[in-house]
């Protein structure tokens, strides 16, 4: 997670203290500015407060201090019912006067009332408010900023460009006979089709459905047909779509649906070709219905199962921990759970509902970005309630705009998604119409302890507690208020909340704004602590010189089946693909730099497996730092954890010396013939993690021969001649002479890099990446001698990867993907024990990637092992 200093990067000039006169002058100039940026908005508000003088009890009181709304105190006599909380409890409290609903100073701009999921959105009418009050500048400028974003993103799509891509897809499919490339082009045409001219999108969906049918993706093809019909596909081509729907339903063995579409075709006037095809499908349907067969069903379970829950939750001083309820063997299941909320990170295409990454995208036609996509119409339907609130924000690229000020804008979107997912559920349990103060009391009291309300488990999560108000904290509070204004003025979310409450006097829009802003602020504090989970998976290489994302179709021989030698491209990088919250499992774990669980992320689903044997009653620990005690030094881990409000007292941090387990991956033998001592460089100025080969300060040609690493025993600078030779030859590795120099440099590095050195792994990966690239592009063809050389080099470093990251890690799978490509392209083999370890590691990656790896093994590697299938190797006892 981003540090506190980077979480809210506010312009220093905008947030510096200013005297009252200067502040007034600045405010005047600010108000005259045509379109303020988000940094200006937050910076202007920060100048109105002295942080050291801000005193508040909770999030709601902080928002009441910061909110730019004139408050009017109303004297109300609290009757007996008013002293009870909305859950029917008897706790009494002081009831604050409700805030009046602010009104926009002038007519509303129609551009703010955009299409949200295809529906018209309007703000509450003035007649529904109790009082009218003048609006302060902050709110006015927030609305102007929304309008500016709306105008800036209004011309993103193009009917002409969509038509051009659709025609290119037709050419690719008919002339080039490349259906996967055609599918990508049709997908781009769908993205670029204007929302108001849906015919372009309908034609692109229809064309893509034909391509997907030919690829065997019948469910996706059927969904495309439905999309084309929904978007106004021309009626003269209706028989074509209906015929394809019937064919897809038949392939999916949905005979009832197939017959339904065939009946529809019989009531349409068809030409001879369509009529013949309709009768053929009808005959095939009848034959298949007769020839139904029983599918073999596996009733056993490979894993030992136990109905008893493997963990229990313990609370002490508002702090949670998980403990095992029985003895757990290594690799046994501890818990499984689904995320209550999840947002894509933007590093790759992710289904916004189920979280998978390998799919044919079905976008929202109203959103201007490419982040909001779904793997099916079913996922899009299930996510409709949430997306209806977020859609206009995506249209104006609201969440991306938070990146101007905040280092992690997805954190804010995730907090918003927690709110809009959980608050309606919570309000359904209120018995009486509450005021703001009573509702807030319930949220922090009786409703908080309810075990039957999913949102209550989110509200119970620990928060990042800050002793003093900081610019980061106040900036995030202002961002929460901006999101609350968005909910009020650009969505119907508050109207939906009203429907979940008993029919009584209406809560004002300002009260809803304050409540939502306070809850957003709470969720942001929870996410800044330890509730934010980084879901990591494979993404395509970030370097376009290695593989261009525009050519992704070249990876595949068929859906879910890769081309020979392309596996390392699919697993080219490991990155965060989504952020999620697991309030009843992972977020409750205590931290330890030596984690006891391995977390497998597959879409929204989290599976936690034991990394070692755990006796009954032992703690279940997760590492909340970006690396464990073998991947980061203790000082780096402590600094990172302190920013999350976590103090670590685990055994790994208490060892003396604390970093021995880290240093064993960074040991050198001095290249001075008179010394030859083994040492570890404890500090490098431009590489605090000792990975100097990743730093441009050390790897540029002008640093060749510079004193980068110095032996502490003889004070001799290390020449690192093998590294400079490797870097030079890597540029021209299409030449056999340069590749031989690379192999020689790897051998010389062995004499200086001791045992499990991390640099060995990095060099091996760079070498195989470049050599496989020149072989793939046809610049040169590697022979068996070279493939054997490459296989031996990668095979030698895999134990180092296992030692540092573990045999259950995604990093291990990433590196042996290179090794599998070498085995697929040559006759090189490993022994059965190594092969079984690799296949077992596939159980710890996302299910969609596991299937792709298994298909790759069955297609290219299994035939070279005497036809040993994936199942036979995994079942082998070695």
PDB file of N, CA and C in Angstrom, residues 568 665-668 690-695 698-699 709 720-731 733 738-739 741-772 789-798 800-801 804-805 814-815 818 822:
ATOM      1  N   UNK A 568       6.006 -18.153 -21.131  1.00  0.00           N
ATOM      2  CA  UNK A 568       6.686 -17.147 -20.312  1.00  0.00           C
ATOM      3  C   UNK A 568       6.138 -15.744 -20.564  1.00  0.00           C
ATOM      4  N   UNK A 665      20.784 -14.240   0.396  1.00  0.00           N
ATOM      5  CA  UNK A 665      20.500 -14.104  -1.042  1.00  0.00           C
ATOM      6  C   UNK A 665      21.312 -12.972  -1.669  1.00  0.00           C
ATOM      7  N   UNK A 666      22.266 -12.414  -0.914  1.00  0.00           N
ATOM      8  CA  UNK A 666      23.045 -11.276  -1.421  1.00  0.00           C
ATOM      9  C   UNK A 666      24.504 -11.384  -0.987  1.00  0.00           C
ATOM     10  N   UNK A 667      25.056 -12.581  -1.032  1.00  0.00           N
ATOM     11  CA  UNK A 667      26.445 -12.785  -0.607  1.00  0.00           C
ATOM     12  C   UNK A 667      27.359 -12.866  -1.829  1.00  0.00           C
ATOM     13  N   UNK A 668      28.544 -12.276  -1.695  1.00  0.00           N
ATOM     14  CA  UNK A 668      29.533 -12.208  -2.774  1.00  0.00           C
ATOM     15  C   UNK A 668      30.847 -12.818  -2.297  1.00  0.00           C
ATOM     16  N   UNK A 690      19.526  -3.672  -1.895  1.00  0.00           N
ATOM     17  CA  UNK A 690      20.709  -4.384  -2.402  1.00  0.00           C
ATOM     18  C   UNK A 690      20.542  -4.956  -3.797  1.00  0.00           C
ATOM     19  N   UNK A 691      19.441  -4.671  -4.455  1.00  0.00           N
ATOM     20  CA  UNK A 691      19.242  -5.153  -5.830  1.00  0.00           C
ATOM     21  C   UNK A 691      19.753  -4.088  -6.800  1.00  0.00           C
ATOM     22  N   UNK A 692      21.055  -3.938  -6.830  1.00  0.00           N
ATOM     23  CA  UNK A 692      21.675  -2.876  -7.621  1.00  0.00           C
ATOM     24  C   UNK A 692      21.490  -3.099  -9.119  1.00  0.00           C
ATOM     25  N   UNK A 693      21.307  -4.339  -9.540  1.00  0.00           N
ATOM     26  CA  UNK A 693      21.144  -4.636 -10.973  1.00  0.00           C
ATOM     27  C   UNK A 693      19.817  -4.123 -11.526  1.00  0.00           C
ATOM     28  N   UNK A 694      18.922  -3.680 -10.632  1.00  0.00           N
ATOM     29  CA  UNK A 694      17.657  -3.092 -11.069  1.00  0.00           C
ATOM     30  C   UNK A 694      17.703  -1.575 -11.072  1.00  0.00           C
ATOM     31  N   UNK A 695      18.775  -0.988 -10.600  1.00  0.00           N
ATOM     32  CA  UNK A 695      18.878   0.467 -10.466  1.00  0.00           C
ATOM     33  C   UNK A 695      19.618   1.059 -11.655  1.00  0.00           C
ATOM     34  N   UNK A 698      23.247   2.190 -11.364  1.00  0.00           N
ATOM     35  CA  UNK A 698      24.361   1.248 -11.392  1.00  0.00           C
ATOM     36  C   UNK A 698      24.515   0.523 -12.728  1.00  0.00           C
ATOM     37  N   UNK A 699      23.484   0.507 -13.551  1.00  0.00           N
ATOM     38  CA  UNK A 699      23.516  -0.340 -14.742  1.00  0.00           C
ATOM     39  C   UNK A 699      23.750   0.418 -16.035  1.00  0.00           C
ATOM     40  N   UNK A 709      30.445  -1.854  -5.575  1.00  0.00           N
ATOM     41  CA  UNK A 709      30.458  -2.725  -4.407  1.00  0.00           C
ATOM     42  C   UNK A 709      31.896  -2.842  -3.918  1.00  0.00           C
ATOM     43  N   UNK A 720      33.173  -6.618 -11.224  1.00  0.00           N
ATOM     44  CA  UNK A 720      31.901  -7.058 -11.817  1.00  0.00           C
ATOM     45  C   UNK A 720      31.993  -7.151 -13.339  1.00  0.00           C
ATOM     46  N   UNK A 721      33.115  -7.611 -13.805  1.00  0.00           N
ATOM     47  CA  UNK A 721      33.359  -7.669 -15.248  1.00  0.00           C
ATOM     48  C   UNK A 721      32.321  -8.519 -15.964  1.00  0.00           C
ATOM     49  N   UNK A 722      31.896  -9.599 -15.327  1.00  0.00           N
ATOM     50  CA  UNK A 722      30.906 -10.494 -15.918  1.00  0.00           C
ATOM     51  C   UNK A 722      29.569  -9.775 -16.149  1.00  0.00           C
ATOM     52  N   UNK A 723      29.224  -8.824 -15.257  1.00  0.00           N
ATOM     53  CA  UNK A 723      27.951  -8.120 -15.399  1.00  0.00           C
ATOM     54  C   UNK A 723      27.981  -7.156 -16.575  1.00  0.00           C
ATOM     55  N   UNK A 724      29.062  -6.404 -16.720  1.00  0.00           N
ATOM     56  CA  UNK A 724      29.159  -5.450 -17.832  1.00  0.00           C
ATOM     57  C   UNK A 724      29.219  -6.186 -19.165  1.00  0.00           C
ATOM     58  N   UNK A 725      29.914  -7.323 -19.199  1.00  0.00           N
ATOM     59  CA  UNK A 725      29.960  -8.125 -20.419  1.00  0.00           C
ATOM     60  C   UNK A 725      28.563  -8.666 -20.755  1.00  0.00           C
ATOM     61  N   UNK A 726      27.834  -9.098 -19.740  1.00  0.00           N
ATOM     62  CA  UNK A 726      26.480  -9.608 -19.941  1.00  0.00           C
ATOM     63  C   UNK A 726      25.576  -8.518 -20.513  1.00  0.00           C
ATOM     64  N   UNK A 727      25.607  -7.319 -19.933  1.00  0.00           N
ATOM     65  CA  UNK A 727      24.756  -6.224 -20.404  1.00  0.00           C
ATOM     66  C   UNK A 727      25.072  -5.837 -21.842  1.00  0.00           C
ATOM     67  N   UNK A 728      26.351  -5.821 -22.198  1.00  0.00           N
ATOM     68  CA  UNK A 728      26.752  -5.434 -23.550  1.00  0.00           C
ATOM     69  C   UNK A 728      26.292  -6.467 -24.581  1.00  0.00           C
ATOM     70  N   UNK A 729      26.474  -7.731 -24.264  1.00  0.00           N
ATOM     71  CA  UNK A 729      26.129  -8.789 -25.220  1.00  0.00           C
ATOM     72  C   UNK A 729      24.629  -8.988 -25.343  1.00  0.00           C
ATOM     73  N   UNK A 730      23.891  -8.614 -24.308  1.00  0.00           N
ATOM     74  CA  UNK A 730      22.440  -8.829 -24.336  1.00  0.00           C
ATOM     75  C   UNK A 730      21.774  -8.015 -25.437  1.00  0.00           C
ATOM     76  N   UNK A 731      22.381  -6.882 -25.786  1.00  0.00           N
ATOM     77  CA  UNK A 731      21.788  -6.011 -26.804  1.00  0.00           C
ATOM     78  C   UNK A 731      21.766  -6.693 -28.168  1.00  0.00           C
ATOM     79  N   UNK A 733      21.902 -10.134 -28.874  1.00  0.00           N
ATOM     80  CA  UNK A 733      21.894 -11.575 -28.611  1.00  0.00           C
ATOM     81  C   UNK A 733      21.351 -12.388 -29.785  1.00  0.00           C
ATOM     82  N   UNK A 738      27.521 -13.390 -29.613  1.00  0.00           N
ATOM     83  CA  UNK A 738      27.126 -12.648 -28.417  1.00  0.00           C
ATOM     84  C   UNK A 738      26.430 -13.562 -27.408  1.00  0.00           C
ATOM     85  N   UNK A 739      25.681 -14.538 -27.904  1.00  0.00           N
ATOM     86  CA  UNK A 739      25.032 -15.463 -26.974  1.00  0.00           C
ATOM     87  C   UNK A 739      26.062 -16.327 -26.262  1.00  0.00           C
ATOM     88  N   UNK A 741      28.984 -15.310 -25.460  1.00  0.00           N
ATOM     89  CA  UNK A 741      29.520 -14.418 -24.419  1.00  0.00           C
ATOM     90  C   UNK A 741      28.572 -14.347 -23.220  1.00  0.00           C
ATOM     91  N   UNK A 742      27.272 -14.380 -23.495  1.00  0.00           N
ATOM     92  CA  UNK A 742      26.301 -14.372 -22.407  1.00  0.00           C
ATOM     93  C   UNK A 742      26.428 -15.630 -21.555  1.00  0.00           C
ATOM     94  N   UNK A 743      26.557 -16.793 -22.204  1.00  0.00           N
ATOM     95  CA  UNK A 743      26.700 -18.031 -21.450  1.00  0.00           C
ATOM     96  C   UNK A 743      27.986 -18.001 -20.618  1.00  0.00           C
ATOM     97  N   UNK A 744      29.043 -17.446 -21.199  1.00  0.00           N
ATOM     98  CA  UNK A 744      30.312 -17.364 -20.472  1.00  0.00           C
ATOM     99  C   UNK A 744      30.204 -16.411 -19.280  1.00  0.00           C
ATOM    100  N   UNK A 745      29.493 -15.304 -19.462  1.00  0.00           N
ATOM    101  CA  UNK A 745      29.325 -14.354 -18.358  1.00  0.00           C
ATOM    102  C   UNK A 745      28.542 -14.979 -17.214  1.00  0.00           C
ATOM    103  N   UNK A 746      27.540 -15.794 -17.540  1.00  0.00           N
ATOM    104  CA  UNK A 746      26.774 -16.490 -16.506  1.00  0.00           C
ATOM    105  C   UNK A 746      27.690 -17.431 -15.716  1.00  0.00           C
ATOM    106  N   UNK A 747      28.586 -18.126 -16.422  1.00  0.00           N
ATOM    107  CA  UNK A 747      29.506 -19.050 -15.746  1.00  0.00           C
ATOM    108  C   UNK A 747      30.489 -18.294 -14.862  1.00  0.00           C
ATOM    109  N   UNK A 748      30.981 -17.147 -15.310  1.00  0.00           N
ATOM    110  CA  UNK A 748      31.906 -16.369 -14.482  1.00  0.00           C
ATOM    111  C   UNK A 748      31.199 -15.794 -13.260  1.00  0.00           C
ATOM    112  N   UNK A 749      29.927 -15.428 -13.421  1.00  0.00           N
ATOM    113  CA  UNK A 749      29.169 -14.898 -12.287  1.00  0.00           C
ATOM    114  C   UNK A 749      29.032 -15.930 -11.179  1.00  0.00           C
ATOM    115  N   UNK A 750      29.043 -17.220 -11.546  1.00  0.00           N
ATOM    116  CA  UNK A 750      28.909 -18.279 -10.548  1.00  0.00           C
ATOM    117  C   UNK A 750      30.042 -18.235  -9.532  1.00  0.00           C
ATOM    118  N   UNK A 751      31.209 -17.791  -9.946  1.00  0.00           N
ATOM    119  CA  UNK A 751      32.348 -17.767  -9.032  1.00  0.00           C
ATOM    120  C   UNK A 751      32.268 -16.627  -8.021  1.00  0.00           C
ATOM    121  N   UNK A 752      31.482 -15.598  -8.303  1.00  0.00           N
ATOM    122  CA  UNK A 752      31.393 -14.453  -7.389  1.00  0.00           C
ATOM    123  C   UNK A 752      30.063 -14.382  -6.652  1.00  0.00           C
ATOM    124  N   UNK A 753      29.003 -14.832  -7.267  1.00  0.00           N
ATOM    125  CA  UNK A 753      27.692 -14.826  -6.621  1.00  0.00           C
ATOM    126  C   UNK A 753      27.512 -16.136  -5.878  1.00  0.00           C
ATOM    127  N   UNK A 754      27.387 -16.063  -4.571  1.00  0.00           N
ATOM    128  CA  UNK A 754      27.428 -17.257  -3.728  1.00  0.00           C
ATOM    129  C   UNK A 754      26.052 -17.916  -3.667  1.00  0.00           C
ATOM    130  N   UNK A 755      26.003 -19.197  -3.945  1.00  0.00           N
ATOM    131  CA  UNK A 755      24.874 -20.105  -3.752  1.00  0.00           C
ATOM    132  C   UNK A 755      23.541 -19.538  -4.247  1.00  0.00           C
ATOM    133  N   UNK A 756      22.685 -19.032  -3.329  1.00  0.00           N
ATOM    134  CA  UNK A 756      21.318 -18.644  -3.675  1.00  0.00           C
ATOM    135  C   UNK A 756      21.188 -17.180  -4.065  1.00  0.00           C
ATOM    136  N   UNK A 757      22.214 -16.573  -4.562  1.00  0.00           N
ATOM    137  CA  UNK A 757      22.205 -15.134  -4.834  1.00  0.00           C
ATOM    138  C   UNK A 757      21.061 -14.755  -5.785  1.00  0.00           C
ATOM    139  N   UNK A 758      20.367 -13.680  -5.428  1.00  0.00           N
ATOM    140  CA  UNK A 758      19.205 -13.244  -6.200  1.00  0.00           C
ATOM    141  C   UNK A 758      19.584 -12.750  -7.583  1.00  0.00           C
ATOM    142  N   UNK A 759      20.794 -12.250  -7.742  1.00  0.00           N
ATOM    143  CA  UNK A 759      21.228 -11.743  -9.042  1.00  0.00           C
ATOM    144  C   UNK A 759      21.318 -12.870 -10.071  1.00  0.00           C
ATOM    145  N   UNK A 760      21.637 -14.077  -9.629  1.00  0.00           N
ATOM    146  CA  UNK A 760      21.673 -15.211 -10.554  1.00  0.00           C
ATOM    147  C   UNK A 760      20.309 -15.413 -11.215  1.00  0.00           C
ATOM    148  N   UNK A 761      19.270 -15.309 -10.406  1.00  0.00           N
ATOM    149  CA  UNK A 761      17.914 -15.512 -10.914  1.00  0.00           C
ATOM    150  C   UNK A 761      17.562 -14.419 -11.922  1.00  0.00           C
ATOM    151  N   UNK A 762      17.946 -13.176 -11.615  1.00  0.00           N
ATOM    152  CA  UNK A 762      17.631 -12.068 -12.521  1.00  0.00           C
ATOM    153  C   UNK A 762      18.364 -12.223 -13.850  1.00  0.00           C
ATOM    154  N   UNK A 763      19.633 -12.623 -13.798  1.00  0.00           N
ATOM    155  CA  UNK A 763      20.397 -12.796 -15.041  1.00  0.00           C
ATOM    156  C   UNK A 763      19.827 -13.934 -15.879  1.00  0.00           C
ATOM    157  N   UNK A 764      19.458 -15.027 -15.224  1.00  0.00           N
ATOM    158  CA  UNK A 764      18.902 -16.170 -15.960  1.00  0.00           C
ATOM    159  C   UNK A 764      17.601 -15.777 -16.656  1.00  0.00           C
ATOM    160  N   UNK A 765      16.769 -15.006 -15.960  1.00  0.00           N
ATOM    161  CA  UNK A 765      15.504 -14.599 -16.571  1.00  0.00           C
ATOM    162  C   UNK A 765      15.747 -13.682 -17.764  1.00  0.00           C
ATOM    163  N   UNK A 766      16.638 -12.703 -17.624  1.00  0.00           N
ATOM    164  CA  UNK A 766      16.936 -11.802 -18.738  1.00  0.00           C
ATOM    165  C   UNK A 766      17.475 -12.571 -19.935  1.00  0.00           C
ATOM    166  N   UNK A 767      18.346 -13.532 -19.662  1.00  0.00           N
ATOM    167  CA  UNK A 767      18.942 -14.313 -20.743  1.00  0.00           C
ATOM    168  C   UNK A 767      17.870 -15.098 -21.499  1.00  0.00           C
ATOM    169  N   UNK A 768      17.010 -15.832 -20.780  1.00  0.00           N
ATOM    170  CA  UNK A 768      15.988 -16.628 -21.453  1.00  0.00           C
ATOM    171  C   UNK A 768      14.961 -15.749 -22.144  1.00  0.00           C
ATOM    172  N   UNK A 769      14.642 -14.616 -21.544  1.00  0.00           N
ATOM    173  CA  UNK A 769      13.665 -13.715 -22.160  1.00  0.00           C
ATOM    174  C   UNK A 769      14.137 -13.240 -23.522  1.00  0.00           C
ATOM    175  N   UNK A 770      15.404 -12.826 -23.610  1.00  0.00           N
ATOM    176  CA  UNK A 770      15.931 -12.315 -24.872  1.00  0.00           C
ATOM    177  C   UNK A 770      16.151 -13.427 -25.888  1.00  0.00           C
ATOM    178  N   UNK A 771      16.663 -14.575 -25.443  1.00  0.00           N
ATOM    179  CA  UNK A 771      16.918 -15.671 -26.376  1.00  0.00           C
ATOM    180  C   UNK A 771      15.618 -16.240 -26.929  1.00  0.00           C
ATOM    181  N   UNK A 772      14.612 -16.378 -26.081  1.00  0.00           N
ATOM    182  CA  UNK A 772      13.317 -16.865 -26.568  1.00  0.00           C
ATOM    183  C   UNK A 772      12.664 -15.854 -27.494  1.00  0.00           C
ATOM    184  N   UNK A 789      21.570 -25.549 -22.936  1.00  0.00           N
ATOM    185  CA  UNK A 789      22.304 -24.571 -22.128  1.00  0.00           C
ATOM    186  C   UNK A 789      21.322 -23.687 -21.359  1.00  0.00           C
ATOM    187  N   UNK A 790      20.314 -23.193 -22.051  1.00  0.00           N
ATOM    188  CA  UNK A 790      19.324 -22.331 -21.404  1.00  0.00           C
ATOM    189  C   UNK A 790      18.550 -23.102 -20.335  1.00  0.00           C
ATOM    190  N   UNK A 791      18.177 -24.347 -20.638  1.00  0.00           N
ATOM    191  CA  UNK A 791      17.459 -25.148 -19.656  1.00  0.00           C
ATOM    192  C   UNK A 791      18.279 -25.391 -18.404  1.00  0.00           C
ATOM    193  N   UNK A 792      19.564 -25.653 -18.568  1.00  0.00           N
ATOM    194  CA  UNK A 792      20.436 -25.892 -17.421  1.00  0.00           C
ATOM    195  C   UNK A 792      20.582 -24.631 -16.569  1.00  0.00           C
ATOM    196  N   UNK A 793      20.682 -23.470 -17.225  1.00  0.00           N
ATOM    197  CA  UNK A 793      20.838 -22.210 -16.483  1.00  0.00           C
ATOM    198  C   UNK A 793      19.595 -21.923 -15.653  1.00  0.00           C
ATOM    199  N   UNK A 794      18.397 -22.039 -16.254  1.00  0.00           N
ATOM    200  CA  UNK A 794      17.175 -21.753 -15.497  1.00  0.00           C
ATOM    201  C   UNK A 794      16.917 -22.822 -14.445  1.00  0.00           C
ATOM    202  N   UNK A 795      17.213 -24.050 -14.756  1.00  0.00           N
ATOM    203  CA  UNK A 795      17.005 -25.135 -13.789  1.00  0.00           C
ATOM    204  C   UNK A 795      17.870 -24.931 -12.554  1.00  0.00           C
ATOM    205  N   UNK A 796      19.072 -24.358 -12.746  1.00  0.00           N
ATOM    206  CA  UNK A 796      19.994 -24.164 -11.626  1.00  0.00           C
ATOM    207  C   UNK A 796      19.532 -23.085 -10.659  1.00  0.00           C
ATOM    208  N   UNK A 797      18.749 -22.109 -11.138  1.00  0.00           N
ATOM    209  CA  UNK A 797      18.340 -21.009 -10.258  1.00  0.00           C
ATOM    210  C   UNK A 797      16.973 -21.228  -9.618  1.00  0.00           C
ATOM    211  N   UNK A 798      16.214 -22.205 -10.091  1.00  0.00           N
ATOM    212  CA  UNK A 798      14.894 -22.430  -9.511  1.00  0.00           C
ATOM    213  C   UNK A 798      14.945 -22.749  -8.018  1.00  0.00           C
ATOM    214  N   UNK A 800      16.838 -21.415  -5.843  1.00  0.00           N
ATOM    215  CA  UNK A 800      16.960 -20.124  -5.170  1.00  0.00           C
ATOM    216  C   UNK A 800      15.610 -19.429  -5.072  1.00  0.00           C
ATOM    217  N   UNK A 801      14.809 -19.556  -6.123  1.00  0.00           N
ATOM    218  CA  UNK A 801      13.467 -18.964  -6.090  1.00  0.00           C
ATOM    219  C   UNK A 801      12.619 -19.644  -5.022  1.00  0.00           C
ATOM    220  N   UNK A 804      13.680 -18.474  -1.501  1.00  0.00           N
ATOM    221  CA  UNK A 804      13.336 -17.097  -1.140  1.00  0.00           C
ATOM    222  C   UNK A 804      11.839 -16.853  -1.100  1.00  0.00           C
ATOM    223  N   UNK A 805      11.098 -17.430  -2.024  1.00  0.00           N
ATOM    224  CA  UNK A 805       9.664 -17.153  -2.125  1.00  0.00           C
ATOM    225  C   UNK A 805       8.785 -18.335  -1.726  1.00  0.00           C
ATOM    226  N   UNK A 814       6.094 -18.298 -12.028  1.00  0.00           N
ATOM    227  CA  UNK A 814       6.534 -17.352 -13.055  1.00  0.00           C
ATOM    228  C   UNK A 814       7.874 -17.765 -13.651  1.00  0.00           C
ATOM    229  N   UNK A 815       8.808 -18.197 -12.807  1.00  0.00           N
ATOM    230  CA  UNK A 815      10.140 -18.531 -13.312  1.00  0.00           C
ATOM    231  C   UNK A 815      10.181 -19.889 -13.992  1.00  0.00           C
ATOM    232  N   UNK A 818       9.449 -20.100 -17.861  1.00  0.00           N
ATOM    233  CA  UNK A 818      10.560 -20.031 -18.824  1.00  0.00           C
ATOM    234  C   UNK A 818      11.130 -21.425 -19.063  1.00  0.00           C
ATOM    235  N   UNK A 822      11.389 -23.852 -22.587  1.00  0.00           N
ATOM    236  CA  UNK A 822      12.585 -24.525 -23.100  1.00  0.00           C
ATOM    237  C   UNK A 822      12.289 -26.003 -23.328  1.00  0.00           C
TER     238      UNK A 822
END
